[in-house]
């Protein structure tokens, strides 16, 4: 979509702003984006069809980063406002209000495109095949349909429409580099609120969200209980509030169907408790990290502390995603809650105490949000966690009096005896290392097994007397506590805290760390966290286009190691060992 | 029409099939028998292209199909009805049939009307969703859907599994009629309920190897062979 | 029967317009083995899902030894002593065979929330002896996901027995097994149930298994009980032959 806007800008610029040049430019831009979508699908995404859905999401994120920097390189960082559509520059008065002609055109065009899509999907053979193939790709192929071209077609249409939307938006809103994440979030929200796979649902959802936003703007500032609440500012979160309400009331969206029992059982690897060797290796690693301040400079120590904090953050997410089987797209909420709670608490209590209290605040957040979230599953659960994270973010962003709004809070410093870089590094190492070890212990304690039992087969777990929701809820809260601890360590390490610490990119970071390292491994999230923190730091220092480099690095890793780095290493080690046994057997 | 030669296949590190060879002639019905885990499903999946064979070659009407993607194999005239039916649960019965439709290479094509007379139970269910009909009806729909592609050879994996005796009787009738219409059938089954009704020949697998191949009547009379390979008495 | 272990009265459940259960009533005595048979879609699995708390019925009651089951959650029903096996085997694939049983034992004893002590040694001996009872103790270190189908069914049985159930609900216990293995597994179920004093309520399509292992048979059709009684009486019932067994076909002569 972002590309659509930029391409339209360039093409219209080249063809001139006459009617032919303008509309030709818009259409060509849309077609070009469609073609690019197919190219991406056929070269990249199709390699990932066998991979878990989450990995596909991460790959898409990598692509977004790449495209963003490509746009930066070609079009520069400035916002570009497109020319007005020829002949539609005026406005028409409706009910005494001037309404731009161009807006009217869009109002007419949108339902037409939508109706066309609906007809294509529900009334044509192509649409029928697409629906069949989304439900069961293997079976559709067995009936003689080539699913690969079918999916390319879907990608073409999807990318084309996105490009068209971007190009049409150009005269109203300038093309800019932040179009990507906001739009992606919007699209996800609309799909999930409507119910996956329901076009009617998506339309109704878009309508509801649009109306709620307009209402928020319309109401403006309202005096409520003596203080002024600005509804206009609420537009930022309106869609997430709508999503939270809808998902709590209807767990599968407005028109979604509860997912039937999946025909293909998920492949689960056996997970055995780590042995003595793992414990020794972990202890050695801890010792080496403890000795690090003797060997490296201060800058490396700061980076090291970051890595440790993110390792704890990633391990806490892995705890609910791996053993718990609940993907969270909003894990930053608990990180941020911990960070803000720490910053606020240190004003009234010593830093040491604040470090204990702050995670509790995050835990309470997880207690409240988790109560709703554990009722859902799969993508819906993930999106509800995202909704809660966004609501938290918006609250923090707008509650100037308490949180300092967009500026955040400053002067969050550790106690004097911990204020040196080395001392704080050691503190971080002890706390993060200890918390990670505790979480790992829980994984192989009865509670961890109960959590996995609920993930592997909720039906069976209930039939042996496990309270499925309570176990998931408890797991959610534990993960929230740990993430909050990571957040409060982060706040004291930086000395300040801003709303960024609970924004979407932070949640995505955590997801990338877990999936890069390997979801099915214990050690994966630690490696993933260290790697991502290091990559972000190094790339940001050495190149202007660090986002593209990061995106490319993520894509390469995802393509090379679909089970994550540690997962792949583990598989290689097993293969080696087996060969060793084979050789010995042959020799005997 | 189908020739399988020295087929070897498996999953991951495990090899399931070892040098399996057999034929299915024009219009013939062959029963592929064996215990649970003997390799029946793996054989069908390897033929239909759901699983890449490790070795060996498979020919349909003389043309090699091993290693080809499953949609190509389906277009070449081979219809596969896998275990578990795999109905599109979100689509109606009529839409399930439409997904399977392909123009025939020759002869009179199957139409929903013809299929409804073959499976009368489906006719009233035309507009019901695939997820809302019973297991027996789903099995009939799965076969009917594959027939919409006008296959010359039909692969059936345990079509009778989990069905009530009366439904099995209806299925038997339908398969007899199919055979009469000239469709060749390769039927994988653990018991001999459907095989007894339609099979011309029997192939018996045990631990991934072909142990017996011969006329079905002979096999049915050979109590010792049945006891040894199928554990039936 | 003075006081039945399980008394089912007038259970009804509709999905959309389809009446899956239309007022089903029957009893199960303590230690009794009762088979529920009927055509596909007769309502057997729906009945089981109602009895173990996964589905709320529209009407009706089910009372287990004086306690009403309707309205309780699955886990509460499990703790009252109802064990269950599923039509499609549901085991914990990421655990070993023994761990599967250990988790079931822990849940029965309310030790699910132990956070820090490792699972490894807890109740391992008890789990092992349960596995021995069903005959798969030699496989206890294997990943549950790698078991052959028959052994998976045995593992399910061991997991269900971990709660020392008064009532075992078994949905198609022998589906997917070869005929001789079916007979062996059902013999095992019968023996173990007798040993533990558990009643067994099971659905089954294999009439050989039903007639050999049921004390009584309940026949469902379109959500209603159309016959109930001893195997010989049910086999002779003309309505049963008509809707289920198939007229003129003797179920015992299938393999000839």
GROMACS .gro file of C-alpha atoms in nm, chain A residues 122 125 128-129 131-133 135-147 149 257 263-264 578, chain B residues 50 70-71 74-75 78 80 82 85-91 95-96 98-102 129 145-146:
model
   50
  122UNK     CA    1  -1.856  -1.641  -0.364
  125UNK     CA    2  -1.529  -2.106  -0.971
  128UNK     CA    3  -1.470  -2.154  -0.479
  129UNK     CA    4  -1.130  -2.308  -0.545
  131UNK     CA    5  -1.195  -2.123  -0.044
  132UNK     CA    6  -1.140  -2.496  -0.086
  133UNK     CA    7  -0.763  -2.454  -0.099
  135UNK     CA    8  -0.937  -2.508   0.397
  136UNK     CA    9  -0.740  -2.808   0.270
  137UNK     CA   10  -0.462  -2.742   0.025
  138UNK     CA   11  -0.351  -3.102  -0.012
  139UNK     CA   12  -0.699  -3.229  -0.089
  140UNK     CA   13  -0.763  -2.952  -0.339
  141UNK     CA   14  -0.447  -3.049  -0.525
  142UNK     CA   15  -0.558  -3.412  -0.525
  143UNK     CA   16  -0.867  -3.299  -0.717
  144UNK     CA   17  -0.646  -3.170  -0.998
  145UNK     CA   18  -0.619  -2.804  -0.900
  146UNK     CA   19  -0.273  -2.646  -0.907
  147UNK     CA   20  -0.276  -2.467  -0.573
  149UNK     CA   21  -0.101  -2.059  -0.911
  257UNK     CA   22  -1.690  -1.974   1.259
  263UNK     CA   23  -0.760  -3.250   1.021
  264UNK     CA   24  -0.384  -3.239   1.039
  578UNK     CA   25   2.282  -4.099   1.491
  638UNK     CA   26   0.113  -3.694  -0.172
  658UNK     CA   27  -0.046  -3.450  -0.707
  659UNK     CA   28  -0.252  -3.214  -0.922
  662UNK     CA   29  -0.510  -3.614  -1.077
  663UNK     CA   30  -0.532  -3.453  -1.420
  666UNK     CA   31  -0.619  -4.081  -1.117
  668UNK     CA   32  -0.762  -4.039  -0.478
  670UNK     CA   33  -0.779  -4.035   0.119
  673UNK     CA   34  -1.262  -3.820   0.389
  674UNK     CA   35  -1.119  -3.465   0.393
  675UNK     CA   36  -1.444  -3.293   0.302
  676UNK     CA   37  -1.435  -2.913   0.269
  677UNK     CA   38  -1.644  -2.854   0.577
  678UNK     CA   39  -1.715  -2.487   0.501
  679UNK     CA   40  -1.852  -2.556   0.152
  683UNK     CA   41  -1.982  -2.680  -0.390
  684UNK     CA   42  -1.768  -2.974  -0.280
  686UNK     CA   43  -1.792  -2.837  -0.809
  687UNK     CA   44  -1.437  -2.818  -0.672
  688UNK     CA   45  -1.379  -3.169  -0.805
  689UNK     CA   46  -1.515  -3.101  -1.155
  690UNK     CA   47  -1.277  -3.158  -1.449
  717UNK     CA   48  -2.240  -2.767   0.454
  733UNK     CA   49  -1.634  -3.536  -0.544
  734UNK     CA   50  -1.342  -3.734  -0.682
   0.00000   0.00000   0.00000
